[in-house]
Amino acid sequence: MRISTAHAHDQAIETLMKRQVELTDLQDQLTTGKRVAKASDDPAAAARAERALAGVLRADTSQRAVEASRTVMSQTESAMSDAEDLLQEAREGLVAAGNASYSDQERAGLAAKLRAIREQLLSVANRTDGAGTYLFGGQSASAVPFADQPGGVAYQGLTGEVRTEGGTDLPLSADGSSVFMSARTGNGVYVTSAAAGVTGAWIDNGQVSDPGALTGANYTIQFSVSGAGTTYAVLQNGNPTAITAAPYTSGQDIAVDGMTFKISGVPANGDQFTIAPSTPTLSVFDTLDRAINQLSTPGRSAAQIAQGNTDALRDIDQSMGQMQRARAVAGEVLARIEHETSRLDTQKLANQTERSRAEDLDMTQAISEFQNRQTGYDAALKSYSMVQRLSLFQYLNS
């Protein structure tokens, strides 16, 4: 078979150009450090790299949401700590108000102190994160959550929380209604109270003596005073019970259907005390308003002062307990945020590693291959140069 000189020349040139293209591609890979620069380089690896990049971007988005939650919950926890300090200060004032030697003027001074504490507490409840978002606004964190109205402080936010996307599901706001206005009334199970007009006796907060005997009904303790002494009867939901004309002794335990409480002092004929089931409706602002109103009222009897202080301290303690529970939840969220941060860091690193494996270049192997191809290309150039010098005229002249 005869091969023409022109054909051999073209074939050699084509081979040299192919080797040059391969060297150029390897040089580009060495420069960028990427084995796959476009999908056509390796479709399967490019798809893997794209999936890994999407995972990295999702992790970045989730990390931003987690950091936003961390900022809000840290500020929320700090705000609740400030609120607890204010309530403790109010409690100390109420304890002092129970001093029998205090005058009406001194109690009015304590009322002024409680009024200042109330204003500070309202300011804490309406605190923002510094960027215009209200910490306790619930699902409406862009509007002022608590409004001081003639009838007391009202919650204007939407109950619930704004939360991050489903992958992390972390709060970006707190439900102010739950924190400040949803403590349980009374002792947490039932509420004791004196009816209007009772001036000579008072009732304590009571306790549960037998949980299995609780009925959840409303009870009324009615007193009768006659020549035979002072007795009381117990009504359940307005109906008589087996307790009728029971002799009364001040400060002695009264047991009714799993509840035990004390009534002290000297009840008048017709005085009544009520026991009702506890409800999660106690507002810390209403508690302070009632305490301020009572401390500002002159001429109260010793029994009325004792009843007012007993009720106020009970309600303050319940509000503080609710605040502590909410603060504990915020602490749990902050601990969970740490775990989420660690998880997202691990997830992001795994996706970055997968992307690197799919598209990054093995530099050692690439340099070795480049050197081999360069050596081959140099040899091909020299071989081609030598063949090009061969011709009949050069042979005849040699």
XYZ file of C-alpha atoms in Angstrom:
398
model
C 0.000 0.000 0.000
C 1.388 3.381 -0.931
C 0.982 6.335 1.432
C 1.539 9.761 -0.056
C 3.858 12.249 1.546
C 1.028 14.763 1.881
C -1.133 12.276 3.771
C 1.681 11.410 6.155
C 2.285 15.114 6.722
C -1.395 15.810 7.493
C -1.654 12.854 9.831
C 1.399 13.964 11.737
C 0.063 17.507 12.067
C -3.301 16.192 13.293
C -1.592 14.049 15.934
C 0.506 16.985 17.122
C -2.566 19.228 17.370
C -4.435 16.562 19.353
C -1.561 16.245 21.786
C -1.415 20.026 22.089
C -5.135 20.206 22.919
C -4.700 17.532 25.596
C -1.804 19.464 27.097
C -3.841 22.662 27.058
C -6.758 20.931 28.822
C -4.441 19.507 31.478
C -2.848 22.919 31.940
C -6.286 24.508 32.447
C -7.134 21.840 35.036
C -3.851 22.462 36.868
C -4.506 26.202 36.834
C -8.105 25.968 38.177
C -7.611 22.871 40.331
C -10.865 21.477 38.879
C -11.167 18.201 37.018
C -14.740 18.996 35.988
C -15.198 22.569 34.799
C -18.351 21.941 32.770
C -20.930 19.189 32.583
C -19.524 17.800 29.334
C -16.209 17.018 31.065
C -17.888 14.279 33.156
C -21.712 14.326 33.266
C -22.008 11.915 36.210
C -19.433 13.781 38.326
C -20.997 17.116 37.402
C -24.396 15.893 38.635
C -22.842 14.720 41.921
C -21.117 18.075 42.348
C -24.378 19.938 41.667
C -26.258 17.908 44.278
C -23.481 18.501 46.792
C -23.483 22.257 46.063
C -27.258 22.350 46.655
C -26.654 20.644 50.014
C -24.044 23.253 50.937
C -26.419 26.104 50.034
C -29.242 24.525 52.088
C -26.901 24.211 55.061
C -25.887 27.877 54.674
C -29.545 28.945 54.640
C -30.337 26.845 57.706
C -27.282 28.208 59.520
C -28.484 31.765 58.947
C -31.905 30.820 60.359
C -30.276 29.135 63.369
C -28.161 32.210 64.062
C -31.257 34.422 63.849
C -33.004 32.161 66.377
C -29.924 32.212 68.625
C -29.947 36.020 68.654
C -33.671 36.266 69.435
C -33.712 33.548 72.099
C -30.621 34.950 73.830
C -32.290 38.355 74.042
C -35.594 36.771 75.107
C -33.913 34.802 77.888
C -32.165 37.976 79.045
C -35.476 39.883 79.030
C -37.155 37.192 81.128
C -34.251 37.337 83.565
C -34.831 41.092 83.917
C -38.564 40.465 84.420
C -37.830 37.915 87.154
C -35.625 40.436 88.954
C -38.444 43.001 88.824
C -40.995 40.496 90.168
C -38.625 39.540 92.986
C -38.329 43.204 93.880
C -42.135 43.491 93.842
C -42.409 40.422 96.069
C -40.051 41.933 98.608
C -42.233 45.042 98.670
C -45.374 42.949 99.281
C -43.688 41.060 102.107
C -42.811 44.391 103.696
C -46.406 45.581 103.217
C -47.581 42.751 105.464
C -45.849 44.332 108.441
C -48.594 45.091 110.951
C -46.769 48.207 112.144
C -46.915 49.863 108.692
C -49.195 52.823 108.297
C -51.471 53.538 105.312
C -48.989 56.177 104.190
C -46.123 53.683 104.224
C -48.216 51.206 102.234
C -49.024 53.957 99.738
C -45.267 54.466 99.352
C -44.898 50.757 98.552
C -47.747 51.093 96.049
C -45.781 53.829 94.267
C -42.768 51.518 94.161
C -44.885 48.715 92.670
C -46.255 51.162 90.118
C -42.710 51.972 88.956
C -41.903 48.253 88.805
C -45.022 47.693 86.688
C -43.891 50.338 84.185
C -40.452 48.759 83.949
C -42.008 45.323 83.493
C -44.214 46.635 80.672
C -41.112 48.057 79.007
C -39.406 44.644 79.248
C -42.487 42.940 77.778
C -42.372 45.345 74.808
C -38.623 44.982 74.249
C -37.325 44.605 70.688
C -34.318 42.802 69.252
C -32.791 46.113 68.144
C -34.038 45.708 64.574
C -37.709 46.512 65.178
C -38.915 42.974 65.943
C -40.704 42.571 69.287
C -39.367 39.642 71.293
C -42.748 38.756 72.830
C -44.956 39.572 69.831
C -45.750 35.939 69.048
C -46.774 35.539 65.414
C -47.121 39.292 65.005
C -43.633 40.374 66.028
C -43.764 43.637 64.074
C -46.464 45.271 66.275
C -46.271 46.393 69.914
C -47.511 43.316 71.822
C -48.683 44.856 75.118
C -50.883 47.937 75.402
C -51.613 49.742 78.673
C -55.353 50.423 78.520
C -57.818 51.823 81.086
C -58.879 48.295 82.077
C -55.305 47.058 82.413
C -52.593 45.743 80.153
C -53.909 43.881 77.102
C -52.017 41.570 74.757
C -52.305 42.723 71.145
C -49.953 40.194 69.570
C -50.909 36.882 68.009
C -50.430 33.858 70.217
C -47.883 31.339 69.024
C -44.396 31.745 67.604
C -42.696 32.578 64.345
C -40.405 29.639 63.559
C -37.618 28.783 61.163
C -38.047 26.353 58.257
C -39.013 22.741 58.928
C -35.465 21.425 58.822
C -34.503 23.308 61.993
C -37.920 24.407 63.379
C -36.583 26.925 65.899
C -38.471 29.926 67.347
C -37.845 33.434 66.049
C -40.167 35.056 68.605
C -41.785 34.249 71.958
C -45.472 34.068 72.846
C -45.799 37.010 75.226
C -49.303 35.958 76.252
C -47.951 32.653 77.553
C -45.055 34.299 79.394
C -46.820 37.247 81.055
C -50.538 36.488 81.052
C -51.074 32.730 81.330
C -49.925 31.692 84.791
C -52.311 29.440 86.680
C -54.576 31.165 89.164
C -54.593 30.308 92.872
C -52.229 27.578 94.012
C -52.226 25.999 90.562
C -55.074 23.572 91.313
C -57.756 25.744 92.900
C -58.306 29.384 93.896
C -59.378 30.518 97.356
C -60.877 33.961 97.799
C -62.901 36.025 100.235
C -66.214 37.451 99.097
C -66.752 41.196 98.989
C -67.520 42.685 102.395
C -65.485 40.241 104.461
C -63.497 42.384 106.885
C -62.789 40.204 109.916
C -61.340 36.975 108.459
C -59.118 35.745 105.646
C -58.382 32.481 103.856
C -54.992 31.068 102.913
C -53.969 29.596 99.543
C -54.692 26.016 100.565
C -53.083 22.824 99.361
C -54.063 19.492 97.832
C -54.300 16.763 100.465
C -55.758 13.994 98.271
C -55.460 14.383 94.468
C -57.796 11.448 93.882
C -60.630 13.169 95.746
C -60.588 16.392 93.718
C -63.832 17.086 91.844
C -63.106 20.327 89.982
C -66.342 21.807 91.325
C -66.961 25.273 92.777
C -67.372 25.493 96.546
C -68.723 28.147 98.894
C -67.982 28.322 102.634
C -70.864 30.101 104.405
C -70.575 31.305 107.998
C -73.295 31.620 110.557
C -72.830 33.409 113.870
C -75.360 32.872 116.688
C -75.478 32.491 120.416
C -74.179 28.942 120.044
C -71.014 30.202 118.348
C -69.657 30.398 114.828
C -70.329 27.570 112.369
C -69.902 27.068 108.643
C -71.502 25.084 105.858
C -69.999 23.954 102.558
C -71.926 24.217 99.288
C -70.835 22.430 96.098
C -71.934 24.243 92.936
C -74.546 25.983 95.071
C -75.946 22.753 96.526
C -75.664 21.636 100.181
C -73.073 19.013 101.122
C -72.655 16.799 104.146
C -70.772 19.609 105.885
C -73.381 21.747 107.627
C -73.135 23.688 110.891
C -69.511 22.593 111.365
C -67.893 24.373 114.345
C -65.331 26.986 113.355
C -61.907 27.462 114.964
C -59.629 30.192 113.660
C -56.589 28.822 111.834
C -57.788 25.218 111.925
C -57.573 23.096 108.759
C -60.784 22.682 106.775
C -60.786 19.637 104.473
C -63.146 19.435 101.520
C -62.899 16.801 98.748
C -59.105 16.510 98.683
C -58.490 20.203 99.451
C -57.182 21.551 102.735
C -57.192 25.254 103.641
C -57.316 27.534 106.654
C -59.627 30.415 107.465
C -58.379 32.732 110.202
C -59.836 35.657 112.094
C -63.384 36.384 113.180
C -65.946 35.850 110.407
C -69.203 37.769 110.599
C -72.605 36.236 110.084
C -73.155 35.701 106.342
C -69.472 35.968 105.378
C -68.525 33.727 102.470
C -65.346 32.317 100.987
C -65.132 30.600 97.612
C -62.993 27.842 96.135
C -62.893 27.510 92.345
C -60.795 25.452 89.892
C -57.532 27.056 88.791
C -57.300 28.401 85.218
C -54.268 29.525 83.124
C -55.482 33.130 82.947
C -53.390 34.960 85.531
C -51.795 38.153 84.190
C -48.763 39.497 86.027
C -49.893 43.018 85.212
C -53.347 42.414 86.716
C -51.635 40.988 89.805
C -49.583 44.156 90.236
C -52.622 46.365 89.523
C -54.626 44.643 92.279
C -51.739 44.918 94.722
C -51.242 48.609 93.917
C -54.950 49.285 94.331
C -55.085 47.517 97.702
C -51.939 49.191 99.062
C -53.293 52.570 97.977
C -56.611 52.030 99.791
C -56.598 53.529 103.310
C -58.611 52.305 106.282
C -58.471 48.579 105.550
C -58.872 46.182 108.455
C -56.054 43.883 109.552
C -57.918 40.929 107.990
C -58.299 42.745 104.677
C -54.595 43.632 104.683
C -53.690 39.998 105.420
C -56.029 38.723 102.687
C -54.705 41.223 100.141
C -51.067 40.368 100.853
C -51.774 36.619 100.853
C -53.463 36.823 97.448
C -50.838 39.163 95.977
C -47.883 37.039 97.105
C -49.601 33.892 95.841
C -50.208 35.459 92.413
C -46.695 36.932 92.205
C -45.241 33.511 92.995
C -47.400 31.882 90.315
C -46.318 34.507 87.770
C -42.672 34.025 88.706
C -43.094 30.276 88.343
C -44.559 30.746 84.855
C -41.682 33.085 83.977
C -39.136 30.552 85.202
C -40.731 27.812 83.117
C -40.678 30.018 80.027
C -37.064 30.922 80.711
C -36.184 27.240 81.064
C -37.773 26.605 77.658
C -35.648 29.399 76.176
C -32.580 27.782 77.725
C -33.525 24.437 76.183
C -33.885 26.119 72.792
C -30.421 27.665 73.129
C -29.005 24.229 73.956
C -30.778 22.771 70.934
C -29.367 25.560 68.776
C -25.869 24.420 69.711
C -26.720 20.885 68.545
C -28.267 22.228 65.325
C -25.174 24.331 64.649
C -22.951 21.287 65.078
C -25.238 19.175 62.872
C -25.304 21.764 60.091
C -21.530 22.192 60.221
C -21.138 18.427 59.811
C -23.698 18.349 57.003
C -22.023 21.232 55.185
C -18.573 19.650 55.497
C -19.891 16.344 54.145
C -21.387 18.085 51.095
C -18.228 20.119 50.521
C -16.194 16.917 50.670
C -18.517 15.175 48.211
C -18.338 18.124 45.835
C -14.559 18.144 46.056
C -14.400 14.441 45.291
C -16.656 14.913 42.274
C -14.958 17.874 40.602
C -11.585 18.623 42.178
C -8.327 17.572 40.579
C -5.817 15.091 42.005
C -2.847 17.428 41.686
C -0.151 14.737 42.039
C -1.684 12.542 39.388
C -2.406 15.501 37.094
C 1.168 16.844 37.299
C 2.573 13.390 36.544
C 0.223 12.985 33.597
C 1.052 16.466 32.316
C 4.780 15.723 32.429
C 4.271 12.413 30.599
C 2.176 14.024 27.909
C 4.647 16.892 27.565
C 7.487 14.412 27.123
C 5.464 12.580 24.484
C 4.626 15.841 22.731
C 8.287 16.889 22.661
C 9.269 13.507 21.218
C 6.558 13.775 18.559
C 7.797 17.256 17.576
C 11.381 16.035 17.206
C 10.266 12.979 15.214
C 8.165 15.135 12.920
C 11.050 17.578 12.435
C 13.384 14.754 11.428
C 10.899 13.245 8.949
C 10.260 16.661 7.434
C 13.965 17.003 6.557
C 13.917 13.739 4.564
C 13.495 14.283 0.750
C 14.988 12.926 -2.520
C 17.062 16.075 -3.048
C 18.552 15.937 0.462
C 19.273 12.222 -0.089
C 21.038 12.913 -3.429
C 23.056 15.740 -1.861
C 24.116 13.606 1.051
